Coordinates of C-alpha atoms and ligand atoms in Angstrom, one line a residue:
Chain A
M1435 CA 37.9 11.7 -25.3
S1436 CA 36.8 15.1 -24.2
T1437 CA 36.0 16.4 -27.7
V1438 CA 33.1 18.4 -28.9
E1439 CA 31.5 15.0 -29.8
A1440 CA 30.8 14.6 -26.0
P1441 CA 27.2 13.5 -26.4
Q1442 CA 28.4 10.3 -28.1
T1443 CA 31.4 9.5 -25.9
Q1444 CA 30.3 10.4 -22.6
A1445 CA 31.2 8.0 -19.8
P1446 CA 28.3 5.6 -18.8
K1447 CA 26.6 6.8 -15.7
P1448 CA 26.0 4.5 -12.6
K1449 CA 24.3 1.4 -13.9
T1450 CA 22.0 1.2 -10.8
P1451 CA 19.4 3.7 -11.4
S1452 CA 17.9 3.1 -7.9
T1453 CA 21.0 4.8 -6.4
N1454 CA 19.5 8.2 -5.6
P1455 CA 22.1 10.2 -3.7
G1456 CA 19.3 12.0 -1.8
R1457 CA 17.8 8.9 -0.2
G1458 CA 20.4 8.3 2.6
R1459 CA 20.9 11.9 3.7
S1460 CA 17.2 12.9 3.6
L1461 CA 16.4 11.4 7.0
I1462 CA 18.8 13.6 8.9
P1463 CA 17.4 17.1 8.7
P1464 CA 13.8 16.1 9.5
L1465 CA 15.2 14.2 12.5
I1466 CA 17.1 17.2 13.8
V1467 CA 14.0 19.5 13.2
G1468 CA 11.9 16.9 15.1
V1469 CA 14.1 16.6 17.9
V1470 CA 14.5 20.4 18.3
A1471 CA 10.7 21.0 18.0
V1472 CA 10.1 18.4 20.9
V1473 CA 12.7 20.1 23.1
A1474 CA 11.3 23.5 22.4
W1475 CA 7.8 22.2 23.1
E1476 CA 8.8 20.8 26.5
V1477 CA 10.7 24.0 27.5
L1478 CA 7.9 26.4 26.2
V1479 CA 5.2 24.5 28.1
R1480 CA 7.4 24.5 31.4
V1481 CA 8.6 28.1 31.1
F1482 CA 5.1 29.6 30.2
N1483 CA 3.3 27.1 32.7
I1484 CA 0.8 26.3 29.9
Q1485 CA -2.3 24.3 31.4
K1486 CA -2.0 20.7 30.7
F1487 CA -5.6 20.5 29.2
L1488 CA -4.3 22.8 26.4
I1489 CA -1.0 21.2 25.7
P1490 CA 0.6 18.6 27.9
R1491 CA 4.3 18.3 28.1
P1492 CA 6.2 15.8 25.8
S1493 CA 7.4 14.1 29.0
S1494 CA 4.1 13.6 30.4
I1495 CA 2.7 12.1 27.3
I1496 CA 5.7 9.7 27.2
A1497 CA 5.0 8.7 30.9
A1498 CA 1.2 8.3 30.0
L1499 CA 2.3 6.2 27.0
S1500 CA 4.3 3.8 29.3
T1501 CA 1.6 3.5 32.1
S1502 CA -1.2 2.7 29.6
W1503 CA 1.1 0.9 27.2
A1504 CA -1.0 -2.3 27.2
D1505 CA -4.3 -0.6 26.4
I1506 CA -2.7 1.6 23.8
L1507 CA -0.8 -1.1 22.1
E1508 CA -4.1 -3.2 21.9
G1509 CA -6.0 -0.1 20.6
T1510 CA -3.3 0.4 17.9
K1511 CA -3.6 -3.2 16.9
R1512 CA -7.3 -2.9 16.5
T1513 CA -7.2 0.3 14.7
G1514 CA -4.3 -0.9 12.5
Y1515 CA -6.2 -3.9 11.6
V1516 CA -9.1 -1.9 10.5
A1517 CA -7.0 0.6 8.6
V1518 CA -4.9 -2.2 6.9
S1519 CA -7.7 -4.5 5.8
G1520 CA -9.8 -1.7 4.6
L1521 CA -6.9 -0.3 2.7
I1522 CA -6.4 -3.6 1.0
V1523 CA -9.9 -4.2 0.2
G1524 CA -10.3 -0.7 -1.1
V1525 CA -7.2 -1.0 -3.2
I1526 CA -8.3 -4.1 -4.7
I1527 CA -11.8 -2.7 -5.5
A1528 CA -10.2 0.6 -7.0
V1529 CA -7.6 -1.3 -9.1
A1530 CA -10.2 -3.6 -10.5
L1531 CA -12.4 -0.7 -11.3
A1532 CA -9.5 1.1 -13.0
L1533 CA -8.8 -2.1 -15.0
L1534 CA -12.5 -2.2 -16.2
C1535 CA -12.2 1.4 -17.2
T1536 CA -9.2 0.5 -19.5
R1537 CA -11.0 -2.4 -21.0
F1538 CA -14.3 -0.5 -21.6
H1539 CA -13.9 3.1 -22.2
F1540 CA -17.6 3.8 -21.7
M1541 CA -17.1 2.6 -18.1
A1542 CA -14.4 5.5 -17.7
D1543 CA -16.9 7.9 -18.7
A1544 CA -19.5 6.6 -16.3
L1545 CA -17.3 5.8 -13.3
T1546 CA -15.2 8.9 -13.2
P1547 CA -17.9 11.4 -12.2
M1548 CA -19.3 8.8 -9.8
A1549 CA -15.7 8.5 -8.1
A1550 CA -15.6 12.3 -8.1
A1551 CA -18.9 12.5 -6.4
L1552 CA -17.8 9.9 -3.8
A1553 CA -14.7 11.9 -3.1
A1554 CA -16.7 15.0 -2.6
T1555 CA -19.0 13.3 0.0
P1556 CA -17.4 13.4 3.4
I1557 CA -17.5 9.6 3.6
V1558 CA -16.8 9.5 7.5
A1559 CA -20.4 11.1 7.7
L1560 CA -21.5 7.7 6.5
A1561 CA -20.0 6.0 9.6
P1562 CA -23.3 6.1 11.6
I1563 CA -25.2 4.5 8.7
Y1564 CA -22.7 1.7 8.3
F1565 CA -22.9 1.1 12.0
K1566 CA -26.7 0.5 11.5
W1567 CA -26.1 -1.7 8.6
F1568 CA -23.3 -3.9 9.9
G1569 CA -23.8 -3.5 13.7
A1570 CA -21.9 -1.4 15.9
T1571 CA -19.6 -4.0 17.7
D1572 CA -18.3 -5.6 14.6
A1573 CA -15.3 -4.1 12.8
T1574 CA -17.1 -4.4 9.4
A1575 CA -18.7 -0.8 9.5
K1576 CA -15.3 0.8 10.2
Q1577 CA -13.6 -1.3 7.5
C1578 CA -16.4 0.0 5.1
V1579 CA -15.7 3.5 6.0
V1580 CA -12.0 3.0 5.2
V1581 CA -12.7 1.1 2.0
S1582 CA -15.0 4.1 0.9
V1583 CA -12.2 6.6 1.7
V1584 CA -9.5 4.7 -0.1
I1585 CA -11.2 3.8 -3.4
F1586 CA -11.2 7.3 -4.9
P1587 CA -7.7 8.5 -4.9
V1588 CA -6.6 4.9 -5.9
F1589 CA -9.0 4.6 -8.7
I1590 CA -8.6 7.9 -10.1
N1591 CA -4.7 7.8 -10.2
T1592 CA -4.6 4.1 -11.3
A1593 CA -6.9 4.7 -14.2
R1594 CA -4.9 7.7 -15.2
G1595 CA -1.8 5.7 -15.3
L1596 CA -3.5 2.9 -17.3
L1597 CA -5.0 5.2 -19.8
E1598 CA -2.5 8.1 -20.2
V1599 CA 0.1 6.0 -22.2
Q1600 CA 2.2 7.6 -24.9
N1601 CA 0.3 7.1 -28.2
V1602 CA 3.6 6.2 -29.8
Q1603 CA 4.0 3.3 -27.4
I1604 CA 0.6 1.9 -28.2
E1605 CA 1.2 2.3 -32.0
L1606 CA 4.6 0.5 -31.7
M1607 CA 2.8 -2.6 -30.0
H1608 CA 0.4 -2.6 -33.0
T1609 CA 3.1 -2.7 -35.4
Y1610 CA 4.3 -5.7 -33.3
G1611 CA 1.1 -7.4 -34.1
V1612 CA 0.0 -7.8 -30.6
G1613 CA -3.3 -7.4 -28.8
D1614 CA -4.9 -5.6 -25.9
W1615 CA -3.5 -8.1 -23.4
A1616 CA 0.1 -7.7 -24.3
I1617 CA -0.4 -3.9 -24.4
L1618 CA -1.9 -4.1 -20.9
R1619 CA 1.1 -6.2 -19.6
E1620 CA 3.9 -4.4 -21.4
V1621 CA 2.6 -0.7 -21.6
R1622 CA -0.3 0.1 -19.4
L1623 CA 0.5 -1.7 -16.0
P1624 CA 4.1 -0.6 -15.9
N1625 CA 3.1 2.8 -16.9
A1626 CA 0.4 2.9 -14.0
L1627 CA 2.8 1.7 -11.2
P1628 CA 4.2 5.2 -10.3
F1629 CA 0.7 6.6 -10.3
F1630 CA -0.6 3.7 -8.3
F1631 CA 2.1 4.1 -5.7
T1632 CA 1.6 7.7 -5.4
S1633 CA -2.1 7.1 -4.7
L1634 CA -1.3 4.4 -2.3
K1635 CA 0.9 6.8 -0.1
V1636 CA -2.1 9.2 0.0
A1637 CA -4.5 6.2 0.7
S1638 CA -2.4 4.8 3.5
S1639 CA -2.6 8.0 5.5
L1640 CA -6.2 8.4 4.7
A1641 CA -6.9 4.8 5.9
V1642 CA -5.6 5.6 9.5
I1643 CA -7.5 8.8 9.7
A1644 CA -10.8 7.1 8.4
A1645 CA -10.3 4.4 10.8
I1646 CA -9.9 6.7 13.8
V1647 CA -12.7 9.0 12.9
A1648 CA -15.0 6.1 12.3
E1649 CA -14.0 4.9 15.9
Y1650 CA -15.1 8.4 17.3
F1651 CA -18.6 7.6 16.1
G1652 CA -18.8 4.5 18.3
G1653 CA -18.4 0.7 17.7
Q1654 CA -16.0 -1.6 19.3
Q1655 CA -14.2 -0.3 22.4
G1656 CA -10.5 -0.3 23.2
T1657 CA -9.5 1.1 19.9
L1658 CA -7.2 4.2 19.4
G1659 CA -10.2 6.3 18.5
S1660 CA -12.3 5.3 21.6
I1661 CA -9.1 5.8 23.9
I1662 CA -8.9 9.3 22.5
T1663 CA -12.5 10.2 23.0
Q1664 CA -12.8 8.5 26.5
S1665 CA -9.4 9.9 27.8
A1666 CA -10.5 13.4 26.6
G1667 CA -13.9 13.1 28.2
L1668 CA -12.1 12.2 31.4
S1669 CA -9.7 15.1 31.1
R1670 CA -6.8 12.7 30.8
Y1671 CA -5.2 14.6 28.0
D1672 CA -1.8 13.1 28.4
R1673 CA -3.3 9.8 27.8
A1674 CA -5.4 11.1 24.8
W1675 CA -2.2 12.6 23.3
A1676 CA -0.4 9.3 23.7
A1677 CA -3.0 7.6 21.6
V1678 CA -2.7 10.3 19.0
L1679 CA 1.1 9.7 19.1
M1680 CA 0.4 6.1 18.3
A1681 CA -2.1 6.9 15.5
A1682 CA 0.5 9.1 14.1
L1683 CA 3.3 6.3 14.3
L1684 CA 0.8 3.9 12.8
G1685 CA 0.3 6.3 9.7
I1686 CA 4.1 6.7 9.4
V1687 CA 4.8 2.9 9.5
L1688 CA 2.0 2.3 6.7
Y1689 CA 3.6 5.1 4.6
A1690 CA 7.1 3.8 5.0
I1691 CA 5.9 0.3 3.9
V1692 CA 4.5 1.8 0.9
V1693 CA 7.7 3.7 0.2
V1694 CA 9.6 0.4 0.5
L1695 CA 7.3 -1.4 -1.9
E1696 CA 7.3 1.4 -4.3
R1697 CA 11.2 1.3 -4.6
T1698 CA 11.2 -2.4 -4.8
F1699 CA 8.5 -2.4 -7.7
I1700 CA 9.7 0.7 -9.6
P1701 CA 13.4 0.5 -9.9
W1702 CA 13.1 2.5 -13.2
E1703 CA 11.7 5.5 -11.5
R1704 CA 13.7 8.6 -12.5
A1705 CA 15.3 10.3 -9.5
D1706 CA 14.4 13.6 -11.0
A1707 CA 10.7 12.6 -11.5
R1708 CA 10.0 11.8 -7.9
R1709 CA 6.9 13.3 -6.6
Chain B
M1386 CA 18.0 -10.5 -46.2
T1387 CA 14.4 -11.0 -45.7
T1388 CA 13.4 -9.0 -48.8
A1389 CA 10.8 -10.3 -51.1
D1390 CA 11.8 -11.5 -54.6
T1391 CA 13.0 -8.6 -56.9
T1392 CA 9.9 -8.8 -59.2
T1393 CA 7.4 -7.8 -56.4
P1394 CA 7.7 -4.1 -55.5
A1395 CA 8.1 -3.5 -51.7
I1396 CA 5.2 -1.1 -51.7
E1397 CA 2.6 -0.4 -54.3
I1398 CA 0.2 2.4 -53.6
Q1399 CA -2.7 2.9 -56.1
G1400 CA -5.3 5.6 -56.0
V1401 CA -5.2 6.1 -52.3
G1402 CA -7.3 8.7 -50.8
M1403 CA -8.0 9.4 -47.2
V1404 CA -10.8 11.4 -45.7
F1405 CA -11.1 11.9 -41.9
N1406 CA -14.4 12.3 -40.1
G1407 CA -16.2 11.7 -43.6
G1408 CA -19.7 13.2 -43.6
R1409 CA -19.2 15.3 -40.4
P1410 CA -18.6 19.1 -40.2
N1411 CA -14.9 18.5 -39.4
E1412 CA -14.2 16.4 -42.4
V1413 CA -10.6 16.5 -43.5
T1414 CA -9.4 15.3 -47.0
A1415 CA -5.8 14.3 -46.0
L1416 CA -4.9 12.5 -49.3
T1417 CA -6.2 12.2 -52.7
D1418 CA -5.2 10.1 -55.7
I1419 CA -1.8 8.9 -54.4
D1420 CA 0.2 6.6 -56.7
L1421 CA 3.6 5.5 -55.7
T1422 CA 5.7 2.3 -56.2
V1423 CA 8.8 1.6 -54.1
Q1424 CA 11.2 -1.0 -55.1
A1425 CA 12.8 -3.3 -52.5
G1426 CA 16.0 -1.6 -51.0
E1427 CA 14.9 1.9 -52.1
F1428 CA 15.1 4.9 -49.7
I1429 CA 12.2 7.2 -50.1
S1430 CA 11.7 10.5 -48.4
L1431 CA 8.3 12.2 -48.2
I1432 CA 8.6 16.0 -47.9
G1433 CA 6.0 18.7 -47.9
P1434 CA 4.2 21.4 -45.9
S1435 CA 2.8 20.6 -42.5
G1436 CA -0.5 19.0 -42.8
C1437 CA 0.0 17.6 -46.3
G1438 CA -0.5 14.1 -45.4
K1439 CA 3.0 12.7 -45.1
S1440 CA 2.4 10.9 -41.7
T1441 CA -1.0 9.8 -42.9
L1442 CA 0.6 8.2 -46.0
M1443 CA 3.2 6.5 -43.9
R1444 CA 0.6 5.3 -41.4
I1445 CA -1.4 3.9 -44.1
V1446 CA 1.4 1.8 -45.5
G1447 CA 2.1 0.7 -42.0
D1448 CA -1.5 -0.3 -41.4
L1449 CA -2.0 2.3 -38.6
E1450 CA -4.8 3.9 -40.7
T1451 CA -7.0 2.4 -43.3
P1452 CA -7.5 4.4 -46.5
T1453 CA -10.8 5.4 -47.4
S1454 CA -10.1 4.7 -51.1
G1455 CA -7.5 3.0 -53.2
A1456 CA -5.4 -0.1 -52.7
V1457 CA -2.0 -0.6 -50.9
R1458 CA 0.2 -3.7 -51.2
V1459 CA 3.1 -4.5 -49.0
N1460 CA 5.5 -7.2 -50.3
G1461 CA 2.6 -8.3 -52.4
K1462 CA 0.4 -8.5 -49.4
D1463 CA -2.3 -6.7 -47.5
P1464 CA -0.8 -4.1 -45.2
R1465 CA -2.5 -6.0 -42.2
Q1466 CA -0.9 -9.2 -43.1
A1467 CA 2.4 -7.5 -43.5
R1468 CA 2.0 -6.0 -40.2
L1469 CA 1.2 -9.4 -38.5
D1470 CA 4.2 -10.9 -40.5
H1471 CA 6.4 -8.3 -38.7
D1472 CA 7.5 -6.8 -42.1
Y1473 CA 7.6 -3.3 -40.6
G1474 CA 9.9 -1.6 -38.3
M1475 CA 8.8 1.9 -37.2
A1476 CA 10.4 4.9 -35.6
F1477 CA 8.7 8.2 -34.9
Q1478 CA 9.7 11.8 -33.7
Q1479 CA 9.3 10.6 -30.1
A1480 CA 11.6 7.8 -29.3
G1481 CA 8.9 6.0 -27.3
L1482 CA 11.1 3.9 -25.3
F1483 CA 9.9 2.2 -22.1
D1484 CA 11.3 3.7 -19.0
W1485 CA 10.7 0.3 -17.2
R1486 CA 13.1 -1.5 -19.4
T1487 CA 16.7 -1.2 -19.8
V1488 CA 18.1 -0.2 -23.1
S1489 CA 18.8 -3.8 -24.2
A1490 CA 15.3 -4.9 -23.1
N1491 CA 13.8 -2.1 -25.0
I1492 CA 15.4 -3.4 -28.1
E1493 CA 14.5 -6.9 -27.1
L1494 CA 10.7 -6.2 -26.7
P1495 CA 9.7 -7.0 -30.3
L1496 CA 11.6 -10.2 -30.2
E1497 CA 10.0 -11.1 -26.8
L1498 CA 6.6 -10.8 -28.3
M1499 CA 7.7 -12.9 -31.2
K1500 CA 8.7 -15.6 -28.6
W1501 CA 12.3 -15.7 -29.4
N1502 CA 14.4 -17.4 -26.6
K1503 CA 16.5 -15.3 -24.2
A1504 CA 20.0 -16.4 -25.6
R1505 CA 18.9 -15.5 -29.2
R1506 CA 17.4 -12.2 -28.1
Q1507 CA 20.6 -11.1 -26.2
T1508 CA 22.8 -12.1 -29.2
R1509 CA 20.5 -9.9 -31.3
S1510 CA 20.3 -6.8 -29.2
S1511 CA 24.1 -6.8 -28.6
E1512 CA 24.7 -6.9 -32.4
L1513 CA 22.0 -4.1 -32.7
L1514 CA 23.8 -2.0 -29.9
D1515 CA 27.0 -2.4 -31.8
L1516 CA 25.2 -1.3 -35.0
V1517 CA 24.1 2.0 -33.5
H1518 CA 27.3 2.6 -31.5
L1519 CA 25.7 2.1 -28.1
A1520 CA 27.5 -1.2 -27.1
D1521 CA 28.3 0.1 -23.5
F1522 CA 24.9 1.4 -22.8
G1523 CA 22.7 -1.7 -22.8
A1524 CA 22.2 -1.9 -19.1
M1525 CA 21.3 1.7 -18.7
R1526 CA 17.7 3.1 -18.6
P1527 CA 16.4 5.2 -21.5
W1528 CA 16.2 8.3 -19.6
E1529 CA 19.8 8.3 -18.7
L1530 CA 20.6 8.7 -22.4
S1531 CA 20.7 12.0 -24.6
G1532 CA 18.0 12.5 -27.1
G1533 CA 20.1 11.4 -29.9
M1534 CA 21.2 8.2 -28.1
Q1535 CA 17.6 7.5 -27.3
Q1536 CA 16.7 7.9 -31.0
R1537 CA 19.4 5.4 -32.0
V1538 CA 17.9 2.9 -29.4
A1539 CA 14.4 3.4 -31.0
I1540 CA 16.1 2.6 -34.5
A1541 CA 17.9 -0.4 -33.1
R1542 CA 14.5 -1.5 -31.7
A1543 CA 12.9 -0.8 -35.2
L1544 CA 15.4 -3.1 -36.7
A1545 CA 15.3 -5.8 -34.2
A1546 CA 13.2 -8.5 -36.1
S1547 CA 15.1 -7.6 -39.4
P1548 CA 12.2 -6.1 -41.0
G1549 CA 12.4 -5.6 -44.8
L1550 CA 10.7 -2.2 -44.4
L1551 CA 11.4 0.8 -42.2
L1552 CA 8.9 3.5 -41.8
M1553 CA 10.3 6.6 -40.1
D1554 CA 8.1 9.7 -39.2
E1555 CA 10.6 12.6 -38.6
P1556 CA 12.8 10.4 -36.3
F1557 CA 15.4 13.2 -36.1
G1558 CA 13.0 16.1 -35.9
A1559 CA 13.7 16.8 -32.2
L1560 CA 17.5 16.7 -32.5
D1561 CA 19.9 19.4 -33.0
E1562 CA 21.6 20.0 -36.3
M1563 CA 24.8 18.4 -35.4
T1564 CA 23.5 15.3 -34.0
R1565 CA 21.0 15.2 -36.7
E1566 CA 23.7 15.1 -39.4
R1567 CA 25.4 12.3 -37.6
M1568 CA 22.4 10.4 -37.4
Q1569 CA 21.9 10.7 -41.0
G1570 CA 25.2 9.4 -41.8
E1571 CA 24.5 6.3 -39.3
L1572 CA 21.2 5.7 -41.1
V1573 CA 22.7 5.5 -44.5
R1574 CA 25.4 3.1 -43.1
I1575 CA 22.6 1.0 -41.3
C1576 CA 20.4 0.8 -44.6
A1577 CA 23.5 -0.2 -46.5
E1578 CA 24.3 -2.9 -44.1
T1579 CA 20.6 -4.3 -43.7
G1580 CA 19.3 -3.6 -47.2
A1581 CA 16.0 -2.4 -45.8
T1582 CA 13.6 -0.4 -47.9
V1583 CA 12.8 2.9 -46.1
I1584 CA 10.1 5.4 -46.1
F1585 CA 11.2 8.5 -44.4
V1586 CA 9.0 11.5 -43.6
T1587 CA 11.0 14.8 -43.1
H1588 CA 10.6 18.5 -43.1
S1589 CA 14.3 19.1 -44.1
I1590 CA 15.2 19.3 -47.7
P1591 CA 18.9 18.6 -47.1
E1592 CA 18.0 15.7 -45.0
A1593 CA 15.7 14.4 -47.7
V1594 CA 18.4 14.7 -50.3
Y1595 CA 21.2 13.3 -48.4
L1596 CA 19.3 10.2 -47.4
S1597 CA 17.2 9.2 -50.3
D1598 CA 17.2 7.6 -53.7
R1599 CA 14.0 9.4 -54.7
V1600 CA 12.4 12.5 -52.9
V1601 CA 8.6 12.5 -53.0
V1602 CA 7.3 16.1 -53.0
M1603 CA 3.7 16.6 -51.8
S1604 CA 1.5 19.6 -51.4
A1605 CA -1.4 20.3 -49.1
R1606 CA -5.2 20.9 -49.6
P1607 CA -5.7 18.3 -50.9
G1608 CA -2.7 16.2 -50.0
Q1609 CA -1.2 14.9 -53.2
I1610 CA 2.2 14.0 -54.8
T1611 CA 3.4 16.9 -56.9
D1612 CA 6.8 15.5 -58.0
V1613 CA 9.1 12.6 -57.6
I1614 CA 12.8 13.6 -57.8
P1615 CA 15.5 11.0 -58.3
V1616 CA 18.8 11.8 -56.4
A1617 CA 22.0 10.5 -58.0
L1618 CA 24.5 11.0 -55.4
G1619 CA 26.1 7.5 -55.4
E1620 CA 27.6 6.3 -52.2
R1621 CA 27.0 8.9 -49.3
N1622 CA 30.1 9.9 -47.3
E1623 CA 31.5 13.0 -45.5
D1624 CA 32.1 14.9 -48.8
T1625 CA 28.7 14.2 -50.0
R1626 CA 27.3 17.4 -48.3
E1627 CA 29.9 19.6 -50.1
D1628 CA 29.2 18.0 -53.5
P1629 CA 27.6 20.2 -56.3
T1630 CA 25.2 17.5 -57.1
F1631 CA 24.0 17.7 -53.5
F1632 CA 23.2 21.4 -53.9
A1633 CA 21.8 21.0 -57.3
S1634 CA 19.3 18.3 -55.9
I1635 CA 18.5 20.5 -53.0
T1636 CA 17.7 23.4 -55.3
T1637 CA 15.5 21.0 -57.5
V1638 CA 13.4 19.9 -54.3
R1639 CA 13.1 23.4 -53.3
E1640 CA 11.8 24.5 -56.5
A1641 CA 9.4 21.6 -56.7
L1642 CA 8.1 22.6 -53.2
R1643 CA 7.7 26.2 -54.4
G1644 CA 6.1 25.2 -57.5
A1645 CA 3.4 23.1 -55.8
P1646 CA 0.0 24.5 -55.8
A1647 CA 0.1 25.1 -52.0
P1648 CA 1.9 28.2 -50.7
A1649 CA 5.5 27.3 -49.6
V1650 CA 7.1 24.8 -47.1
T1651 CA 6.5 27.2 -44.2
G1652 CA 3.4 28.8 -45.7
S1653 CA 0.7 26.3 -44.5
N1654 CA -1.7 27.8 -42.0
S1655 CA -2.5 24.4 -40.6
V1656 CA -1.7 23.9 -36.9
D1657 CA 0.2 20.8 -37.1
I1658 CA 2.5 19.9 -34.3
S1659 CA 4.5 17.0 -36.2
Ligands
ADP149 N1 -6.8 11.1 -36.8 C1 -7.2 12.3 -37.5 N2 -8.3 12.7 -37.5 C2 -8.6 13.9 -38.2 N3 -7.7 14.5 -39.0 C3 -6.5 14.1 -39.0 C4 -6.2 13.0 -38.4 N4 -4.8 12.6 -38.6 C5 -4.4 13.5 -39.5 N5 -5.5 14.4 -39.8 C6 -5.4 15.6 -40.7 O1 -4.9 15.3 -41.9 C7 -4.0 16.1 -42.6 C8 -2.8 15.5 -42.9 O2 -2.1 15.2 -41.5 P1 -0.6 14.6 -41.4 O3 -0.6 13.3 -42.1 O4 -0.3 14.4 -40.0 O5 0.2 15.7 -42.1 P2 1.9 15.9 -42.1 O6 2.4 14.7 -41.5 O7 2.2 16.1 -43.5 O8 2.1 17.2 -41.4 C9 -4.0 17.3 -41.6 O9 -5.0 18.3 -42.0 C10 -4.4 16.6 -40.2 O10 -5.1 17.7 -39.5
MG150 MG1 3.6 14.4 -39.7

């Protein structure tokens, strides 16, 4: 049936829209680049005999990681706990605020500038104040830093997804004679999911950064942040870098979890619209 | 068919006027003094320059706007009641399909909201997919279809609950000429099969003539009906577009549009994206 009437008779495309041909391949190029970069790093540091307080060799970072493994693993758990719990609480607050804005439009007018102001504030600068409020040994102050950092991007994006719905779709729902609740469930929430996950990817990285920076200001010991500051203070740069490496891994793992969740919850996302 | 008894017109519009932003500096009189009666099973097109109030009139019938004066009855009822009774099916220039639903699930949405059970919904959606010649596409996502196919899904969805009344606002406006003519043919067939009453907004004179029993010609500033032109083309088929009566009706509609107090079809200075 390869006539001019092709638009009507074209063969059905694959029925599973989640089949994105780019997904399987996409891991290989960055892996190659990563390995080449690490090898080049090792070679350059050795060849030019760069001082180890400037840049330690990858091999000595790995060595430090294995000798201090127990401490660094414990630190990763503590930092991870703060980052993840703060992320979850921040996301819940942000989504609740976004839903309120959808229900009561005047709240959107009131909250959006406030959220923007919050975003412009260097939240980590609040860490010392939070430590005063909640006590320095508790994890609460650091969780509050993470929560404050996470709220803005998740709130703004989720609210956009809930509010920026095609007018036609809302009017169709009106012609079906249904109310706001059905519109929320059938139109706004599914429309907001891609926006939500985009912001969650940003927020998951921000959460780890916020947790570690909050740890620089003090509080509980034995966290990744305190291992980095202490090791640097004692000129044990390889150990500091080993902790940074774990922090990076923590961020990557959180990000990967979000990506998996995203693909589970948004099977309809167009391959061509991926952000 | 679910149409009301033959003595009640499907739509009665009496002295309807619509003023947007009344009393404010940006006040717009979109419609004045509209009278129109549409019998059950009739196909009516609204044609006129941009901004003459075609969409507004259709939206008033569909209870998406409330007129500032006059009265509208749909199947003898208040438009709001007609809407709650699911008397309407609507289709717009944008297909407005939900990406998060498959093609079938899009068609089934109105039925889901009416609490039909799953088996019944599936039977109905496969009937409708057959009707719009998309039987093999039910499991796909809307964005995997071409524009014309998406528009056919939107029409199938509008027909899902077997509404007696179809309101369509330039549903083929975004399609290329070939697809457009094929869709017109399909719409004629679908209307013959379902017996629905249709109000169809369009910019295209041949489209209005090909589809309609009567073409309602409107003019802008203020939006009003200047002519109602009956089209006697009999049963539509491939040859209808070559028929001398078809060209004669096109000429009549074109002259009615020219004769209208407002400039010409394209002469409106309103910035209307519809
Ligand atoms: N919601 C609205 N608020 C203010 N003015 C409107 C609104 N809807 C339509 N109008 C105005 O009413 C007039 C008729 O619009 P419309 O019915 O969309 O025209 P058409 O569909 O014939 O192009 C236009 O001047 C338009 O700007
Ligand atoms: Mg219009």
